[in-house]
């Protein structure tokens, strides 16, 4: 879409050279055909070196734009980005375009939907009722179980197992907010990559990235009813037990273990070989190689000690009875 | 069904005038063609002004019935209501009746089921494998994602997004209990209403009301793997993060935020603009405009202080080591 | 498969008589045509009386094998069992074999998949998009709701209700681990049995046993988004509220109640008529007839007292402010 057209659709002032915009991206990653946004002055440094073709930006910061970078001027760049995202959203399912390429050695059961441009490699099994979105890639030997949903553009490696009713690549939970308290959907134009030998439990959800990629690395195993939010990255060989929730943009190293019903906040880094006990609630980045538990989270052995002390103190201290 | 027929099916004594009964309802809301029940003497006041055509009631309370109100006499009115509910249950899916009305500007993908009497408005997209029950209404511009299930009678406003494998309108978790510890299913004859611009995440469940309506108001956004129980009401513009559970008949005001893995008990009221931090467990009704956290729930800032104090006290107090 | 063939596939030394092996099982339950494994010396006693046809065993323990029991010698019996399990896995879905037997009084909606050898009894309703795996058995009067998935071999009693998008009989979350931190899938060759009058909520998952049976007894009711792991046994008339997680091999007695978002560790026993309050986290076996809560779990009344004491102490003790 022409930048001038977008400016007109969003009723925004447009500064600089007109150009073709293909998609949205972050300031750090955007290229010449991409639109980005500056939603806080703390990113002015990043703005200086952005390669974005254009930026949604407030009037006061337009002088900080690098040469050749056009601007859409808006008092609310994040909100304008949300409105803009609707114009760049991946179509949910096309009725036109290249047909899917299904290897003759793949086994496709009845009632399966395979979108345009999808690729199904050899020895893949797509069980009944499964959904494979447009341009999804299902690597050799993978099994998509009944009624699982793989949204468009998701990329699965070899020998992945996606259990029944799991959902890979739904839009993440991201909104911009108006002054009136309305939530404007940010269409997620990123994707999900599952590397080889990843297993995803029944009714587990792995959201696509807002931009870029939600990535689950080789050999990671995820149990049932787990939530992996947009832009997470899980290292190789992680074990994520049932009903755990990992918030957006959090990164796990390799062989991280998260016990049942544990959770993390967003934008954290958890080091290699860290273990989170069941119910542990992670709100800060963690060094690897240790076992943590509790909420607030501490070392698991300290949590056990603390609970024992609390119990002892209050059950033996008369004044407090 | 004739009241006399129902009495005979349930083997209950029948007092008063025979009449046609169309459904069950609460004492407060029941009309002349509806059957209600009195399961505790604290509702005798409500009984006095009920407009119900008939009431399931214990012998001792029959003298409190308003004039013209018939009775089915039972030592266990709640249990009898559960047995009766089976006779008034909405059929799961009819094979007869009016065909669905699908707007020519709606897009229906393969393997979709659309029940009798359903209405699909213009610019709706029903993606592959989705299920639209009898008499469901899908408002203009809404998108039902792959394999999502919209049970019969559910009403969706305009521009709703129901993500993959979400379930709208399943029966709530309600049972009456026999003296022998058996649980007798209460068929839920109420419905679900999602107003305009509501979004429901993947694998999220929103149960239908036992009677009346589970309602999610305009612009509320719900993340993945959330449970909304029967008869809840969520105000406009709420944000409900992943793996949260809201118990039956709880009411949220407008723009309430519930963080990940938070929860509420049933029959509570949470005020406008309240925020519940991640993992917060609400067991009492809450004033709006404040941020709460912890379990037991307190103000979030007090929870943070309390946890800091606990940590400091037990880690510095030798006697407790 | 011949034991000698399996030895060759796994590159293991083979001792004793060659024989036909049909499946894997525990030392205690294995029969002459079954292969078991000894993964710790604490099970040497069980080994002595095993009826297994052969055992995966480390060199040092081969002298403890009972007469007539063959051996596959391996330094890592549990890991070798995982590799072996792939050869005995139930096929996901056969395209050959006996057709399903569907009672003429069953009602089968469109887009349903029914596997080979499945049995659908009278008055069963299979709603649109549901999946019934090979050799599954659906007892009289049961209802399989839209897009629910019943994996191969699952056995459902009479009048069971499986709500939309629930998953019965997916493989449990079980892996053996290599020295390099890779997780090798243990194919689960056990099954799931739901007895009469069991109800399973929307998006709830009940995993099949690794060997033997995950069993939910008569009249137990399970809410939405619950996880029941492999080899659990739930007694009659239990009530399991939404978002609860029960870990592998845990046994509940009859009429156990588990509140919302509660959980148990694995391999526990919870006595008859025990109640776990919402959010309760069970890490030890529990006597029946009592109400527990908190995490660490105590009697619910003690948890309430403890929380009150904590609050009082830290809010009135100046030194700790």
PDB file of N, CA and C in Angstrom, chain B residues 230-286:
ATOM      1  N   UNK B 230     -21.206 -20.028  33.915  1.00  0.00           N
ATOM      2  CA  UNK B 230     -22.600 -19.679  33.645  1.00  0.00           C
ATOM      3  C   UNK B 230     -23.049 -18.435  34.412  1.00  0.00           C
ATOM      4  N   UNK B 231     -23.837 -17.630  33.725  1.00  0.00           N
ATOM      5  CA  UNK B 231     -24.506 -16.468  34.322  1.00  0.00           C
ATOM      6  C   UNK B 231     -23.568 -15.337  34.717  1.00  0.00           C
ATOM      7  N   UNK B 232     -22.319 -15.377  34.273  1.00  0.00           N
ATOM      8  CA  UNK B 232     -21.449 -14.220  34.499  1.00  0.00           C
ATOM      9  C   UNK B 232     -21.900 -13.056  33.624  1.00  0.00           C
ATOM     10  N   UNK B 233     -21.547 -11.860  34.056  1.00  0.00           N
ATOM     11  CA  UNK B 233     -21.738 -10.684  33.216  1.00  0.00           C
ATOM     12  C   UNK B 233     -20.454  -9.871  33.247  1.00  0.00           C
ATOM     13  N   UNK B 234     -19.870  -9.663  32.092  1.00  0.00           N
ATOM     14  CA  UNK B 234     -18.648  -8.852  32.009  1.00  0.00           C
ATOM     15  C   UNK B 234     -19.005  -7.538  31.338  1.00  0.00           C
ATOM     16  N   UNK B 235     -18.593  -6.437  31.974  1.00  0.00           N
ATOM     17  CA  UNK B 235     -18.924  -5.110  31.452  1.00  0.00           C
ATOM     18  C   UNK B 235     -18.168  -4.784  30.174  1.00  0.00           C
ATOM     19  N   UNK B 236     -18.390  -3.589  29.686  1.00  0.00           N
ATOM     20  CA  UNK B 236     -17.730  -3.155  28.445  1.00  0.00           C
ATOM     21  C   UNK B 236     -16.224  -2.979  28.653  1.00  0.00           C
ATOM     22  N   UNK B 237     -15.476  -3.339  27.657  1.00  0.00           N
ATOM     23  CA  UNK B 237     -14.061  -3.013  27.632  1.00  0.00           C
ATOM     24  C   UNK B 237     -13.210  -3.724  28.673  1.00  0.00           C
ATOM     25  N   UNK B 238     -13.636  -4.881  29.161  1.00  0.00           N
ATOM     26  CA  UNK B 238     -12.785  -5.640  30.078  1.00  0.00           C
ATOM     27  C   UNK B 238     -11.660  -6.335  29.306  1.00  0.00           C
ATOM     28  N   UNK B 239     -10.582  -6.616  30.030  1.00  0.00           N
ATOM     29  CA  UNK B 239      -9.420  -7.323  29.482  1.00  0.00           C
ATOM     30  C   UNK B 239      -9.167  -8.516  30.411  1.00  0.00           C
ATOM     31  N   UNK B 240      -9.307  -9.720  29.868  1.00  0.00           N
ATOM     32  CA  UNK B 240      -9.165 -10.919  30.704  1.00  0.00           C
ATOM     33  C   UNK B 240      -8.006 -11.739  30.140  1.00  0.00           C
ATOM     34  N   UNK B 241      -6.920 -11.803  30.897  1.00  0.00           N
ATOM     35  CA  UNK B 241      -5.703 -12.432  30.394  1.00  0.00           C
ATOM     36  C   UNK B 241      -5.749 -13.960  30.586  1.00  0.00           C
ATOM     37  N   UNK B 242      -4.917 -14.622  29.845  1.00  0.00           N
ATOM     38  CA  UNK B 242      -4.912 -16.085  29.705  1.00  0.00           C
ATOM     39  C   UNK B 242      -5.007 -16.857  31.026  1.00  0.00           C
ATOM     40  N   UNK B 243      -5.757 -17.957  30.986  1.00  0.00           N
ATOM     41  CA  UNK B 243      -5.855 -18.929  32.081  1.00  0.00           C
ATOM     42  C   UNK B 243      -6.553 -18.377  33.316  1.00  0.00           C
ATOM     43  N   UNK B 244      -7.273 -17.282  33.151  1.00  0.00           N
ATOM     44  CA  UNK B 244      -8.123 -16.768  34.227  1.00  0.00           C
ATOM     45  C   UNK B 244      -9.426 -17.557  34.291  1.00  0.00           C
ATOM     46  N   UNK B 245      -9.968 -17.679  35.502  1.00  0.00           N
ATOM     47  CA  UNK B 245     -11.254 -18.347  35.671  1.00  0.00           C
ATOM     48  C   UNK B 245     -12.234 -17.463  36.422  1.00  0.00           C
ATOM     49  N   UNK B 246     -13.412 -17.262  35.866  1.00  0.00           N
ATOM     50  CA  UNK B 246     -14.433 -16.449  36.531  1.00  0.00           C
ATOM     51  C   UNK B 246     -15.614 -17.364  36.842  1.00  0.00           C
ATOM     52  N   UNK B 247     -15.908 -17.490  38.140  1.00  0.00           N
ATOM     53  CA  UNK B 247     -16.929 -18.449  38.573  1.00  0.00           C
ATOM     54  C   UNK B 247     -18.339 -17.912  38.355  1.00  0.00           C
ATOM     55  N   UNK B 248     -19.289 -18.797  38.509  1.00  0.00           N
ATOM     56  CA  UNK B 248     -20.665 -18.549  38.126  1.00  0.00           C
ATOM     57  C   UNK B 248     -21.285 -17.316  38.757  1.00  0.00           C
ATOM     58  N   UNK B 249     -22.055 -16.580  37.972  1.00  0.00           N
ATOM     59  CA  UNK B 249     -22.876 -15.453  38.415  1.00  0.00           C
ATOM     60  C   UNK B 249     -22.068 -14.270  38.915  1.00  0.00           C
ATOM     61  N   UNK B 250     -20.778 -14.253  38.654  1.00  0.00           N
ATOM     62  CA  UNK B 250     -19.987 -13.075  39.029  1.00  0.00           C
ATOM     63  C   UNK B 250     -20.137 -11.998  37.961  1.00  0.00           C
ATOM     64  N   UNK B 251     -20.172 -10.743  38.423  1.00  0.00           N
ATOM     65  CA  UNK B 251     -20.395  -9.595  37.551  1.00  0.00           C
ATOM     66  C   UNK B 251     -19.182  -8.688  37.578  1.00  0.00           C
ATOM     67  N   UNK B 252     -18.663  -8.379  36.420  1.00  0.00           N
ATOM     68  CA  UNK B 252     -17.568  -7.407  36.330  1.00  0.00           C
ATOM     69  C   UNK B 252     -18.124  -6.118  35.742  1.00  0.00           C
ATOM     70  N   UNK B 253     -17.686  -4.989  36.307  1.00  0.00           N
ATOM     71  CA  UNK B 253     -18.075  -3.696  35.751  1.00  0.00           C
ATOM     72  C   UNK B 253     -17.343  -3.441  34.443  1.00  0.00           C
ATOM     73  N   UNK B 254     -17.294  -2.173  34.026  1.00  0.00           N
ATOM     74  CA  UNK B 254     -16.624  -1.871  32.757  1.00  0.00           C
ATOM     75  C   UNK B 254     -15.111  -1.726  32.976  1.00  0.00           C
ATOM     76  N   UNK B 255     -14.364  -2.045  31.930  1.00  0.00           N
ATOM     77  CA  UNK B 255     -12.907  -1.885  31.922  1.00  0.00           C
ATOM     78  C   UNK B 255     -12.207  -2.522  33.118  1.00  0.00           C
ATOM     79  N   UNK B 256     -12.729  -3.640  33.561  1.00  0.00           N
ATOM     80  CA  UNK B 256     -12.015  -4.419  34.576  1.00  0.00           C
ATOM     81  C   UNK B 256     -10.900  -5.193  33.870  1.00  0.00           C
ATOM     82  N   UNK B 257      -9.736  -5.252  34.519  1.00  0.00           N
ATOM     83  CA  UNK B 257      -8.611  -6.012  33.981  1.00  0.00           C
ATOM     84  C   UNK B 257      -8.323  -7.167  34.925  1.00  0.00           C
ATOM     85  N   UNK B 258      -8.240  -8.371  34.393  1.00  0.00           N
ATOM     86  CA  UNK B 258      -7.839  -9.520  35.210  1.00  0.00           C
ATOM     87  C   UNK B 258      -6.567 -10.109  34.607  1.00  0.00           C
ATOM     88  N   UNK B 259      -5.500 -10.133  35.406  1.00  0.00           N
ATOM     89  CA  UNK B 259      -4.212 -10.634  34.942  1.00  0.00           C
ATOM     90  C   UNK B 259      -4.211 -12.151  34.776  1.00  0.00           C
ATOM     91  N   UNK B 260      -3.160 -12.665  34.201  1.00  0.00           N
ATOM     92  CA  UNK B 260      -3.068 -14.092  33.891  1.00  0.00           C
ATOM     93  C   UNK B 260      -3.225 -14.975  35.116  1.00  0.00           C
ATOM     94  N   UNK B 261      -3.929 -16.082  34.962  1.00  0.00           N
ATOM     95  CA  UNK B 261      -4.138 -17.067  36.033  1.00  0.00           C
ATOM     96  C   UNK B 261      -4.830 -16.485  37.261  1.00  0.00           C
ATOM     97  N   UNK B 262      -5.496 -15.343  37.116  1.00  0.00           N
ATOM     98  CA  UNK B 262      -6.297 -14.848  38.235  1.00  0.00           C
ATOM     99  C   UNK B 262      -7.631 -15.582  38.244  1.00  0.00           C
ATOM    100  N   UNK B 263      -8.429 -15.342  39.279  1.00  0.00           N
ATOM    101  CA  UNK B 263      -9.694 -16.063  39.394  1.00  0.00           C
ATOM    102  C   UNK B 263     -10.631 -15.337  40.335  1.00  0.00           C
ATOM    103  N   UNK B 264     -11.890 -15.662  40.230  1.00  0.00           N
ATOM    104  CA  UNK B 264     -12.888 -15.169  41.187  1.00  0.00           C
ATOM    105  C   UNK B 264     -13.762 -16.325  41.657  1.00  0.00           C
ATOM    106  N   UNK B 265     -14.282 -16.199  42.859  1.00  0.00           N
ATOM    107  CA  UNK B 265     -15.372 -17.053  43.309  1.00  0.00           C
ATOM    108  C   UNK B 265     -16.658 -16.628  42.602  1.00  0.00           C
ATOM    109  N   UNK B 266     -17.709 -17.323  42.892  1.00  0.00           N
ATOM    110  CA  UNK B 266     -18.977 -17.027  42.256  1.00  0.00           C
ATOM    111  C   UNK B 266     -19.764 -15.934  42.980  1.00  0.00           C
ATOM    112  N   UNK B 267     -20.760 -15.366  42.298  1.00  0.00           N
ATOM    113  CA  UNK B 267     -21.733 -14.448  42.897  1.00  0.00           C
ATOM    114  C   UNK B 267     -21.087 -13.191  43.476  1.00  0.00           C
ATOM    115  N   UNK B 268     -19.992 -12.719  42.869  1.00  0.00           N
ATOM    116  CA  UNK B 268     -19.340 -11.493  43.324  1.00  0.00           C
ATOM    117  C   UNK B 268     -19.615 -10.353  42.355  1.00  0.00           C
ATOM    118  N   UNK B 269     -19.351  -9.154  42.843  1.00  0.00           N
ATOM    119  CA  UNK B 269     -19.415  -7.964  41.986  1.00  0.00           C
ATOM    120  C   UNK B 269     -18.068  -7.260  42.043  1.00  0.00           C
ATOM    121  N   UNK B 270     -17.495  -7.029  40.898  1.00  0.00           N
ATOM    122  CA  UNK B 270     -16.217  -6.323  40.812  1.00  0.00           C
ATOM    123  C   UNK B 270     -16.472  -5.003  40.102  1.00  0.00           C
ATOM    124  N   UNK B 271     -16.069  -3.907  40.780  1.00  0.00           N
ATOM    125  CA  UNK B 271     -16.442  -2.573  40.311  1.00  0.00           C
ATOM    126  C   UNK B 271     -15.706  -2.126  39.056  1.00  0.00           C
ATOM    127  N   UNK B 272     -16.217  -1.110  38.417  1.00  0.00           N
ATOM    128  CA  UNK B 272     -15.638  -0.538  37.194  1.00  0.00           C
ATOM    129  C   UNK B 272     -14.163  -0.196  37.408  1.00  0.00           C
ATOM    130  N   UNK B 273     -13.358  -0.439  36.415  1.00  0.00           N
ATOM    131  CA  UNK B 273     -11.946  -0.043  36.407  1.00  0.00           C
ATOM    132  C   UNK B 273     -11.110  -0.711  37.504  1.00  0.00           C
ATOM    133  N   UNK B 274     -11.609  -1.781  38.088  1.00  0.00           N
ATOM    134  CA  UNK B 274     -10.761  -2.552  39.011  1.00  0.00           C
ATOM    135  C   UNK B 274      -9.749  -3.338  38.191  1.00  0.00           C
ATOM    136  N   UNK B 275      -8.553  -3.517  38.771  1.00  0.00           N
ATOM    137  CA  UNK B 275      -7.538  -4.364  38.150  1.00  0.00           C
ATOM    138  C   UNK B 275      -7.160  -5.468  39.130  1.00  0.00           C
ATOM    139  N   UNK B 276      -7.141  -6.694  38.656  1.00  0.00           N
ATOM    140  CA  UNK B 276      -6.680  -7.814  39.470  1.00  0.00           C
ATOM    141  C   UNK B 276      -5.338  -8.237  38.885  1.00  0.00           C
ATOM    142  N   UNK B 277      -4.297  -8.210  39.700  1.00  0.00           N
ATOM    143  CA  UNK B 277      -2.974  -8.601  39.199  1.00  0.00           C
ATOM    144  C   UNK B 277      -2.959 -10.094  38.857  1.00  0.00           C
ATOM    145  N   UNK B 278      -1.978 -10.505  38.091  1.00  0.00           N
ATOM    146  CA  UNK B 278      -1.822 -11.913  37.742  1.00  0.00           C
ATOM    147  C   UNK B 278      -1.850 -12.759  39.013  1.00  0.00           C
ATOM    148  N   UNK B 279      -2.550 -13.876  38.949  1.00  0.00           N
ATOM    149  CA  UNK B 279      -2.653 -14.820  40.073  1.00  0.00           C
ATOM    150  C   UNK B 279      -3.551 -14.337  41.221  1.00  0.00           C
ATOM    151  N   UNK B 280      -4.090 -13.133  41.127  1.00  0.00           N
ATOM    152  CA  UNK B 280      -4.963 -12.666  42.200  1.00  0.00           C
ATOM    153  C   UNK B 280      -6.190 -13.566  42.311  1.00  0.00           C
ATOM    154  N   UNK B 281      -6.618 -13.851  43.552  1.00  0.00           N
ATOM    155  CA  UNK B 281      -7.778 -14.718  43.766  1.00  0.00           C
ATOM    156  C   UNK B 281      -8.860 -13.961  44.518  1.00  0.00           C
ATOM    157  N   UNK B 282      -9.934 -13.630  43.828  1.00  0.00           N
ATOM    158  CA  UNK B 282     -10.975 -12.761  44.380  1.00  0.00           C
ATOM    159  C   UNK B 282     -12.039 -13.608  45.067  1.00  0.00           C
ATOM    160  N   UNK B 283     -12.259 -13.382  46.366  1.00  0.00           N
ATOM    161  CA  UNK B 283     -13.284 -14.155  47.070  1.00  0.00           C
ATOM    162  C   UNK B 283     -14.368 -13.262  47.673  1.00  0.00           C
ATOM    163  N   UNK B 284     -14.204 -11.951  47.503  1.00  0.00           N
ATOM    164  CA  UNK B 284     -15.243 -11.010  47.964  1.00  0.00           C
ATOM    165  C   UNK B 284     -15.489  -9.964  46.888  1.00  0.00           C
ATOM    166  N   UNK B 285     -16.631  -9.332  46.950  1.00  0.00           N
ATOM    167  CA  UNK B 285     -16.908  -8.270  45.985  1.00  0.00           C
ATOM    168  C   UNK B 285     -15.935  -7.118  46.193  1.00  0.00           C
ATOM    169  N   UNK B 286     -15.641  -6.403  45.131  1.00  0.00           N
ATOM    170  CA  UNK B 286     -14.582  -5.392  45.159  1.00  0.00           C
ATOM    171  C   UNK B 286     -15.068  -4.057  44.619  1.00  0.00           C
TER     172      UNK B 286
END
